[in-house]
Every structure is written in C-alpha cells, then in structure tokens.
Coordinates of C-alpha atoms (C1' of nucleotides) in Angstrom, one line a residue:
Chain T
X265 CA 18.5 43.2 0.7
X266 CA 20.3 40.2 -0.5
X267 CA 19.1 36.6 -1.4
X268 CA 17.6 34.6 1.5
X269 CA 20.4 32.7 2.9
X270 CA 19.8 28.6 2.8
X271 CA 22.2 28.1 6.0
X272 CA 19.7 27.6 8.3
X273 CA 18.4 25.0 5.9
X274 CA 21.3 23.5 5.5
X275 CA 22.2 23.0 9.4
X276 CA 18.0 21.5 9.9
X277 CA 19.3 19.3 6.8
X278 CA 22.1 17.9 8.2
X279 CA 20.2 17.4 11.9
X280 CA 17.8 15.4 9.6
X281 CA 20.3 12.9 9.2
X282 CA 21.3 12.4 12.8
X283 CA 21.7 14.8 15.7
X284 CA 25.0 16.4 15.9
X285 CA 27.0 19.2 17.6
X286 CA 28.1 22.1 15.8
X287 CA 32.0 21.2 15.9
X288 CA 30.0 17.4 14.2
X289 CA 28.4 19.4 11.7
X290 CA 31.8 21.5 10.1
X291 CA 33.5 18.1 9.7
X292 CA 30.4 16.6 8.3
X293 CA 30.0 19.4 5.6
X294 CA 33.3 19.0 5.2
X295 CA 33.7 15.3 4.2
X296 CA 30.4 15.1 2.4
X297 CA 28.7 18.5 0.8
X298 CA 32.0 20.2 0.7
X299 CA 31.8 20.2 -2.8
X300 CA 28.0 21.9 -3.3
X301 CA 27.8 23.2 0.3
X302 CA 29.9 24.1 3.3
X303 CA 30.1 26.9 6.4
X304 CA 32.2 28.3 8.7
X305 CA 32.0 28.4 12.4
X306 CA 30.8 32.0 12.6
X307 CA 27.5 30.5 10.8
X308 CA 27.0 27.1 12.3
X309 CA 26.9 28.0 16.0
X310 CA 25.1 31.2 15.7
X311 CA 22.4 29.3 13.3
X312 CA 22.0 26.2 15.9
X313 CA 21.4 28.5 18.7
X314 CA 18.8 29.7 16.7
X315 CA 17.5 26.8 15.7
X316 CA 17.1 25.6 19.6
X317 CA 15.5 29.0 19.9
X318 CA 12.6 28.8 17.2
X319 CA 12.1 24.8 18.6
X320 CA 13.4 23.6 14.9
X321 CA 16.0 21.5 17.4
X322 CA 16.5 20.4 21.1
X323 CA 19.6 20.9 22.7
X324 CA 20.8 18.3 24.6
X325 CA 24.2 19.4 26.5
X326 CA 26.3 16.4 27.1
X327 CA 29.3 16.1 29.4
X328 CA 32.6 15.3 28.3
X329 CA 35.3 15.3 31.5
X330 CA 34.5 18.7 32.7
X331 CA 33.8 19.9 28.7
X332 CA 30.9 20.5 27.4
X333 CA 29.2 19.0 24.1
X334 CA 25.8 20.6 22.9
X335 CA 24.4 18.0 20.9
X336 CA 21.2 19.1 18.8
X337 CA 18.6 17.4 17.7
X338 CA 15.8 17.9 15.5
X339 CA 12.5 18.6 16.1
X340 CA 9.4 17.5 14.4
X341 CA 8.8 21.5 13.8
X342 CA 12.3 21.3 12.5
X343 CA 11.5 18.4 10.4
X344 CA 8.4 20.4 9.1
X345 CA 10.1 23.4 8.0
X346 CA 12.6 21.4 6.2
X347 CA 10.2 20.0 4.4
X348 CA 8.4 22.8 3.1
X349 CA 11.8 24.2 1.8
X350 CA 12.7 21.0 0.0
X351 CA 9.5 21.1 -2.0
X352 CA 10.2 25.0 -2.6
X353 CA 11.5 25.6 -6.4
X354 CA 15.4 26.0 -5.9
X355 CA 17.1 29.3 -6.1
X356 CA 20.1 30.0 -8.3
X357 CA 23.0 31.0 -7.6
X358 CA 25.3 33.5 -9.9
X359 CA 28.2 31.7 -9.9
X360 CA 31.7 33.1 -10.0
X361 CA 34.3 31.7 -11.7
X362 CA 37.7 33.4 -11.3
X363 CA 40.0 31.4 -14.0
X364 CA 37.1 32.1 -16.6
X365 CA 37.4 35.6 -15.7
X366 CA 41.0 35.6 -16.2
X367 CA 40.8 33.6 -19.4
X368 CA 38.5 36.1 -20.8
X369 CA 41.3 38.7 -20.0
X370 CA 44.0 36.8 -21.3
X371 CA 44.8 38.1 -24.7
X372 CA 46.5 41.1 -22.0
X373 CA 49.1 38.2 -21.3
X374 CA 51.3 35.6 -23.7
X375 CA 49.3 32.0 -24.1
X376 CA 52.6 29.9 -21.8
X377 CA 51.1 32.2 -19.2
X378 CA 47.1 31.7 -19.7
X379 CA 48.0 27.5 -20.4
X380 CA 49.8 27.8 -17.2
X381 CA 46.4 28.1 -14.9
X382 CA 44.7 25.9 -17.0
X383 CA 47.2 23.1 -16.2
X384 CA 46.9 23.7 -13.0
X385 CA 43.3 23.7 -13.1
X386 CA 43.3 20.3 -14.5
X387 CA 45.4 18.9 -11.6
X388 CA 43.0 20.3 -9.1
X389 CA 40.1 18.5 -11.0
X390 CA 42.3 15.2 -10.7
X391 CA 42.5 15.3 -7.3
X392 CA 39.2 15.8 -6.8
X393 CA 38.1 13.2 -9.1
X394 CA 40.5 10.1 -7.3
X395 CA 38.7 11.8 -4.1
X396 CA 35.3 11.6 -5.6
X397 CA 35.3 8.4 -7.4
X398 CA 36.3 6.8 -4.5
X399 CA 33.5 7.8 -2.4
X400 CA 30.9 7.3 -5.9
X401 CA 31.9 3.2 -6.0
X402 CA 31.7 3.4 -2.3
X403 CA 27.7 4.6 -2.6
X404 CA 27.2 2.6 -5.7
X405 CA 27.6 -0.8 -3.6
X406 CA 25.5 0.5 -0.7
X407 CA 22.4 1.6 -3.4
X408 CA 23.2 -2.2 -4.8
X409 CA 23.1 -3.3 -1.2
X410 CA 19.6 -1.7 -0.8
X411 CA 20.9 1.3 1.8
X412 CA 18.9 4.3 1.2
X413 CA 22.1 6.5 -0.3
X414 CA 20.7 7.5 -3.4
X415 CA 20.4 10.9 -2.9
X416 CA 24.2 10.8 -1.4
X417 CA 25.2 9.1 -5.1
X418 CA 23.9 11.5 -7.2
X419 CA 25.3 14.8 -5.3
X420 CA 28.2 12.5 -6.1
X421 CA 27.6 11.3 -9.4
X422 CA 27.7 15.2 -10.4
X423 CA 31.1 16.0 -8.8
X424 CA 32.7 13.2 -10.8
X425 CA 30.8 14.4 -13.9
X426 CA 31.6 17.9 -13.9
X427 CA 35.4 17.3 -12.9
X428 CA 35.4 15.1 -15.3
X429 CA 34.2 17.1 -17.7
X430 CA 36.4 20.2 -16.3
X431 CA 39.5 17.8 -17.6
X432 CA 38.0 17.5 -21.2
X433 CA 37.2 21.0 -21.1
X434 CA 41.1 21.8 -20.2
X435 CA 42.6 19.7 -23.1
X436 CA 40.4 21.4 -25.3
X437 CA 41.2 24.5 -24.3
X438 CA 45.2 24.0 -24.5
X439 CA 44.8 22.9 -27.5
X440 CA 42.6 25.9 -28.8
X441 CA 44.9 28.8 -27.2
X442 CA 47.8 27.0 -28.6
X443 CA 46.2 26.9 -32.0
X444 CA 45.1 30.6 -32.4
X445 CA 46.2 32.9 -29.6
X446 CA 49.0 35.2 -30.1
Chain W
X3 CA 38.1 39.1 7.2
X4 CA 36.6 37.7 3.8
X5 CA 38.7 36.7 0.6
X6 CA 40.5 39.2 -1.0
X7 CA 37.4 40.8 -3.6
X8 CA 38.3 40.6 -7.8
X9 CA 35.4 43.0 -8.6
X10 CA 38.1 45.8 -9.5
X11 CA 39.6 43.6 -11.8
X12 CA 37.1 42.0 -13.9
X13 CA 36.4 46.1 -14.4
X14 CA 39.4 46.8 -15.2
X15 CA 39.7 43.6 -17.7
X16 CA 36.2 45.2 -19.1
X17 CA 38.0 48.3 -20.0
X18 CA 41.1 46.6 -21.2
X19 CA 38.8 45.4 -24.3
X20 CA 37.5 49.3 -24.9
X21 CA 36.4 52.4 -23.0
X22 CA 32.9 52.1 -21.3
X23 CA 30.6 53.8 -19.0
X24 CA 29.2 52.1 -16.2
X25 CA 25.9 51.5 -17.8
X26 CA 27.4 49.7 -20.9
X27 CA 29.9 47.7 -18.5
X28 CA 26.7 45.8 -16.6
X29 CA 25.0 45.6 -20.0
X30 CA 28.3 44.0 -21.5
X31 CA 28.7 41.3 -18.5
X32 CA 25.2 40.3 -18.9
X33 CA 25.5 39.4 -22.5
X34 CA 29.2 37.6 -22.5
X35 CA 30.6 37.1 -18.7
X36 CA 27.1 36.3 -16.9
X37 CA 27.7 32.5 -17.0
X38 CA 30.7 32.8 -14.4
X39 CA 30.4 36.6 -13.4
X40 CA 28.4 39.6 -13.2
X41 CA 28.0 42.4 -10.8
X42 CA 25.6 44.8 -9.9
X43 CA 25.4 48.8 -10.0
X44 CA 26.2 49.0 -6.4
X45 CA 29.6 47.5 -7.5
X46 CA 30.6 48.7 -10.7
X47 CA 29.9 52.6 -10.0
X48 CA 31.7 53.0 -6.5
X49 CA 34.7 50.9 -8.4
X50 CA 34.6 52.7 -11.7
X51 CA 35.3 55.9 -9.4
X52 CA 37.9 54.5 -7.8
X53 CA 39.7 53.3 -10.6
X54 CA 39.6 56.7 -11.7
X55 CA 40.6 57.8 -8.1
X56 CA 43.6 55.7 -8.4
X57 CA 44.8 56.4 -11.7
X58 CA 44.3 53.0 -13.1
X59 CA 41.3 55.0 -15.8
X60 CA 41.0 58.0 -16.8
X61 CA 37.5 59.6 -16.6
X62 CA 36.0 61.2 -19.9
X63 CA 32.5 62.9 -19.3
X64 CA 30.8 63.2 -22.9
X65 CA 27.7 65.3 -22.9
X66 CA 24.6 63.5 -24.4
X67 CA 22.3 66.6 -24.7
X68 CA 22.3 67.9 -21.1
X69 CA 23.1 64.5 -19.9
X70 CA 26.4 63.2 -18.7
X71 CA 27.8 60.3 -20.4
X72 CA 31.3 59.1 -17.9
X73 CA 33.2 57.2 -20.4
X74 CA 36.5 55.2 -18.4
X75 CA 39.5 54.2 -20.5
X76 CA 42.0 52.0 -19.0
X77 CA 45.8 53.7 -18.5
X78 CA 48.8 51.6 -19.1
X79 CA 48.8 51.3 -15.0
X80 CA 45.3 49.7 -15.3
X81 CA 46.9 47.3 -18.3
X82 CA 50.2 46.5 -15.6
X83 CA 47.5 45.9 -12.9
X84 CA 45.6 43.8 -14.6
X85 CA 48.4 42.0 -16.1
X86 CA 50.0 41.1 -12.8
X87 CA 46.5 39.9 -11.7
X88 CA 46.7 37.4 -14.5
X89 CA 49.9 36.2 -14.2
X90 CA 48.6 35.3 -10.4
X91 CA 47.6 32.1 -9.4
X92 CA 43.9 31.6 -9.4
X93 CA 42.0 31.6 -6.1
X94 CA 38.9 29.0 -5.4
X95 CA 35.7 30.2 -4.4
X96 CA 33.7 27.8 -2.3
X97 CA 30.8 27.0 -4.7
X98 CA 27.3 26.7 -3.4
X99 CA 24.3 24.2 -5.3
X100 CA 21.1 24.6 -3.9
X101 CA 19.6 22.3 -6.4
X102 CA 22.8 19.4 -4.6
X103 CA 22.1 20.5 -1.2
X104 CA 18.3 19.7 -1.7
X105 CA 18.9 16.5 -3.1
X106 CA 21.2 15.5 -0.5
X107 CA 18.8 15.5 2.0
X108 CA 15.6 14.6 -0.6
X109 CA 15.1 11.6 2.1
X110 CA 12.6 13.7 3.8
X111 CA 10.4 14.0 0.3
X112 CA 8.5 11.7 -2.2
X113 CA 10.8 10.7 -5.3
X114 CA 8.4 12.7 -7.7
X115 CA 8.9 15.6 -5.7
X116 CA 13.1 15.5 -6.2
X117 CA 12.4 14.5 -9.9
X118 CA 10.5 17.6 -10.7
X119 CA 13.6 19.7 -9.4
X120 CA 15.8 17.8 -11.8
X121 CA 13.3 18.0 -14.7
X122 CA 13.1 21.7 -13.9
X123 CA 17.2 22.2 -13.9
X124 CA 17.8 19.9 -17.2
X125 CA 14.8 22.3 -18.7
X126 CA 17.2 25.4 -17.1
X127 CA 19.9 23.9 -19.1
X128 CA 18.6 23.5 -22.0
X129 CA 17.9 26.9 -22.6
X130 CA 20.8 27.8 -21.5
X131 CA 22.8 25.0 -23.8
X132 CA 20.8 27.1 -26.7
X133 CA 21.9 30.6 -26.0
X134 CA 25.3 29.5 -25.3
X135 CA 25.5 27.2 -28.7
X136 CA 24.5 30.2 -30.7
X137 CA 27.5 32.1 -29.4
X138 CA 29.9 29.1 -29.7
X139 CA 29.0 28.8 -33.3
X140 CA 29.7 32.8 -34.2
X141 CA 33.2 32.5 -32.4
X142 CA 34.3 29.4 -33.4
X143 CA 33.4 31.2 -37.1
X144 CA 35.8 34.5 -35.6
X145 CA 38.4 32.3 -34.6
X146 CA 39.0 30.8 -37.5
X147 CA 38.8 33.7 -39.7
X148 CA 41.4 34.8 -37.6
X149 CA 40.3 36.9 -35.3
X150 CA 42.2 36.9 -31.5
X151 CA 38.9 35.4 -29.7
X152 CA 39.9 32.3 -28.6
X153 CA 39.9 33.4 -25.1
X154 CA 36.4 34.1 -25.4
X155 CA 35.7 30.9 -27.1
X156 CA 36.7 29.0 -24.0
X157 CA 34.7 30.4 -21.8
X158 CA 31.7 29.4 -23.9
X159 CA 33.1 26.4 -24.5
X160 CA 33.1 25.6 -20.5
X161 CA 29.7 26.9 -20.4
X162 CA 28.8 24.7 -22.7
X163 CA 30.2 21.5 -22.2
X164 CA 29.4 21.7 -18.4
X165 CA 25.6 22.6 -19.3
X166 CA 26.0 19.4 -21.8
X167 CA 27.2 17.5 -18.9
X168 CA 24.2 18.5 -16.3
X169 CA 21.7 17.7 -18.6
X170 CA 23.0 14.3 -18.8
X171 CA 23.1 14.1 -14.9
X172 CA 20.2 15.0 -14.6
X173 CA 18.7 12.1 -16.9
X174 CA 21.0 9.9 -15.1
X175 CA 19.3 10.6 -11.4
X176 CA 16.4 10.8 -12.4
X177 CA 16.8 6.9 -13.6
X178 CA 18.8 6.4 -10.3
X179 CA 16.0 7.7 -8.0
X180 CA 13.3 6.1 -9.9
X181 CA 15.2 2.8 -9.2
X182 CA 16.2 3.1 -6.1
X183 CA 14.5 5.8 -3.9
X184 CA 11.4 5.1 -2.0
Chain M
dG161 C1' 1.9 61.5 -22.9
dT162 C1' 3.7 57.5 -21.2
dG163 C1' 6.4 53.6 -21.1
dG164 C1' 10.9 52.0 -21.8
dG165 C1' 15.6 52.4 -22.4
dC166 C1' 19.6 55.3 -21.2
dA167 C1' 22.3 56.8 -17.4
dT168 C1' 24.3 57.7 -12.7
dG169 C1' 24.5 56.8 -8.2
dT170 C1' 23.6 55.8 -2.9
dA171 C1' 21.7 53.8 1.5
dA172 C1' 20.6 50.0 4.0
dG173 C1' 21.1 45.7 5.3
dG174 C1' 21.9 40.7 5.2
dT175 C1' 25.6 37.2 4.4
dG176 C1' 29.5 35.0 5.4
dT177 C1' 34.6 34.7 6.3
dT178 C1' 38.7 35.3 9.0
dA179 C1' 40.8 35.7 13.0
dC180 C1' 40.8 35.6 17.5
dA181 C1' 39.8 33.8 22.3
dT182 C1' 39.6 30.0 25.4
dG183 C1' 40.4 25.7 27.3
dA184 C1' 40.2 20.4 27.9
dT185 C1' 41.7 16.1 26.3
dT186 C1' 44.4 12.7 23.9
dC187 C1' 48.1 11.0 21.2
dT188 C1' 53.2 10.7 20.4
Chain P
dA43 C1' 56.3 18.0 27.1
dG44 C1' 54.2 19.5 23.3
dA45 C1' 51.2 19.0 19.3
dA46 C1' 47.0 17.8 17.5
dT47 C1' 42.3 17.4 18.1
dC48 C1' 38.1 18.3 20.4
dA49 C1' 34.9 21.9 21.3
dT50 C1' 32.5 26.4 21.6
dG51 C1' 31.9 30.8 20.5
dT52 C1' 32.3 36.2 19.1
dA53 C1' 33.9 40.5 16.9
dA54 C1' 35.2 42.9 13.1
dC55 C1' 34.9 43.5 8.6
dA56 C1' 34.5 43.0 3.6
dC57 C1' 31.3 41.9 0.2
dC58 C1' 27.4 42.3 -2.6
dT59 C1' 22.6 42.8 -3.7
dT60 C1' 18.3 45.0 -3.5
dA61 C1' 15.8 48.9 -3.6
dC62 C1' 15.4 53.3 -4.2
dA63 C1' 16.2 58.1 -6.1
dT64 C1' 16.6 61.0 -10.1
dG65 C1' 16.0 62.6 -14.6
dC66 C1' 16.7 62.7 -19.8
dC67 C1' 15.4 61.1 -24.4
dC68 C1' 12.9 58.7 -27.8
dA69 C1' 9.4 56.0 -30.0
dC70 C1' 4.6 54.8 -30.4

DNA sequence: GTGGGCATGTAAGGTGTTACATGATTCT
DNA sequence: AGAATCATGTAACACCTTACATGCCCAC
C-alpha cells in the first residue's frame, strides 16, 4: 500500500480558511499553494463529497440562474480532524527531480547540451521568483499591518529562497561543467 | 492518463555508468541519486526485464553458487535512447511539501506547535547537510584530480546548497512566527 | 543455528492525472 | 456569434509503493 495521501487534508485546510466550492478550491490552490501543493479535479470533487459524507463539511447548494454551486463548508468535526493532523509529525516526501537525473547522466551527452537545460532552468526560476516576490512584499506589509498572514509569508518566504537559491546553484553549475566536463 | 513515466531511463542511465543487477541498482540510487530519485523493487525488476525485452540491455545470468546473479549491460540502443532522452527538454513534476502545506494553514494551532515542525525539519537538514558535505568534499577532490565527475558534483552541490538554504528558512520563520503569530 | 545481507520477483491496492462529458453564463 | 469562464463530475489508466514470497550464503 502506498503513503497515506494528505488530499483530504488539504481540501479540510483550505475549507478552514473560508467555505468554497470545489471549482473555488482548484483556483485557490492554484494562485496560492501551487508551488508546495496543488490537485486536480478528479481529487477535489470526489474528496469534498466525501468530506460532506463523514460530516467534516456541510454542503450548502446555491443557485446560480438555473446552475448549480455546491458551496462547502466546514464543520467543527472537520475543524477537529484538521487539527489533529496539523499537530501530527510531517511525512516526507521522496522527491523527484528530473534535470538532476539528467545531469547525473550527462557525461552520455557534450556539456552545450547539458548547459542547455540548466539555462533554461534558470529562466524558469526567474519567473517564478518576479511571481513570488511580488506576492512576499505583498504579505510582508499585511504581517506589518497586523493581518494574521504569517503563516502565508513563510510558505512564501521559502519559494523565493529556494528559487533564489536554484539561480546560484545554476551559475555555479555552468561554470563547473564548463570548467571540467568533456 | 498520467505524465509520461522516466523510471526506464534513470535505469538505463544506471547502466550507462556499468553493468548491474537489480539488487546493486536500488543499492546504488540509495547511496548517490536518493536526494532527487529512487525507486523501488517493484519498479526496477519489471523494467530491468523489459529493457532486456526490448533490446536496449542485454541480460547476463552469472551463477553465484546455485544462485542466479542477472547482470544488465546497456547496448549502444540503450546509449541512443538514453541520449535522446537527454537531449529532451526537461518535464516539471508538480512538487508536494507537507511540512508548507501544514504551515499554511498553522492558523488552526498554537505557534509552539508550528515551531516544533520547523525545529524538527532544520534538525532533518542538518543531517542531511552532513552526509551530503562529506560527499561534496570527495568529488570536488575527483574533479580536480581530473576525473569526469562534475556531473555528479552538481547534483550534490544542489543538494547541498538547497539544504543550506532550508535551514536558514527555517531560523528565519521561526523568528517570523514568534513575532507575529498568536 | 540464526540473523542479516544477498538476490529475485510478484500481487494488491491506493494515488493521482488526463481526458472527456455536459451545459450555463458572461464578455467581446 | 463565438470564445472564455464558470461549474460539476466521471472513467480509464498509468504509476508506484508496500508487503509478501522465496531461498542462498556467510559470519558470529
């Protein structure tokens, strides 16, 4: 059997914030835990359902024109088992990394062609970082201001770290591969 | 349908850098590819077989005693396969932090209960930061002897410099929360 | 003699993605 | 009128891990 999966705590988590339909949710993920977190459709509506199921949320089913919007929202069950998981040691993850695994390959192929991904790499890390500082000076006023976001900045605070430090690890490597590979 | 799995070719990368049984491939990833990839048995023997099946190895069986030893060596298909895989562009994997998706929604808990997560992690890294510095040192010796491991060197080097990098994070939240959470 | 490392493999089962299906509403 | 967005959901399928099954060999 494979690792317990965290989506379900993930969808109580984000109904902990406010309550949301599923279609709210994947945008939500989207624009905020995309970078440490996100699902697709096939898990979000399946996982709500549940949710209303085991009374972790009520669904309230709102009408839009002649559409229908299920809205859930969470329950203090819901709230409860959230709770318990956040004070749970976290699991890790083995991540996988696919331009390491082709960089430890890469004495099959001449260094233009290795230096190649890695400059690419580091203008996908630039993007991200204009994205993510953006957003981090955004948060850093509203902790100033007193908001309760400090838990948002520091999800943050690692994405422009690590990108950051992605960038330094890119030059470094150029340099290196140019240096001594073949 | 899911992304497109690389599991056949980090294989046949393993037996681009010398013949190997199964056994000695999963031993091999756990001591140099585990920081950004590693697979299981239930992987690496069905996919051994069929890199036989498909002519991209060529099975030796040695006899150890009574016991079967199956030794794959890569052909020069295997070496075009996995050279065209390199040459491709490198595919993202959506990358999931259970440590960031707890935090993100820490609201729910005390601030000493999110710190001891965080102390836990930087204590995680540390050891890791260790292990990984010992084999940075040894390769950056190799590499400047002259020997062609600069691709491996890199990897470490990301491994290192990102684990570097959470361990400051994690100082830096921890005085954030402290601060600012309630 | 027994525990651990060597060595190969399979079965079961959960996880999660992609692609599809469907249709209303709103913007240009 | 047509495109984009809102909105919900399912089916098929690949992927991967865990757990198990099996048995040899060697050192203590």
């Amino acid at each position: 059997m494979s690792k317990k999966s965290k989506t379900q705590y993930a969808n109580i988590g984000a109904l902990s914030l406010r309550p949301m339909s599923g279609y709210e949710m994947k945008k939500m993920m989207a624009g905020s835990t995309n970078h440490f977190w996100s699902e697709s459709n096939g898990q979000i509506y399946p996982t709500l359902a549940k949710l209303a199921k085991d009374k972790l949320a009520k669904l309230k089913t709102e009408m839009v024109g002649t559409k229908e919007r299920k809205v859930y929202q969470i329950t203090s069950a819901g709230r409860k088992k959230l709770k318990d998981w956040l004070l749970e040691a976290v699991e890790h993850y083995p991540a996988r990394n696919e331009l390491l695994l082709k960089l430890f390959y890469s004495q099959n192929i001449s260094k233009s062609q290795s230096i190649k991904h890695i400059k690419q790499h580091a203008e996908d890390c630039k993007k991200m970082l204009e994205l993510y500082s953006d957003i981090e000076k955004r948060l850093i006023e509203k902790v100033k201001n007193g908001e309760r976001s400090v838990y948002f900045l520091v999800t943050v605070l690692a994405g422009t770290k690590l990108v950051r430090t992605e960038i330094d690890w890119c030059k470094d490597s150029i340099k290196l591969i140019n240096q001594y590979a073949k």
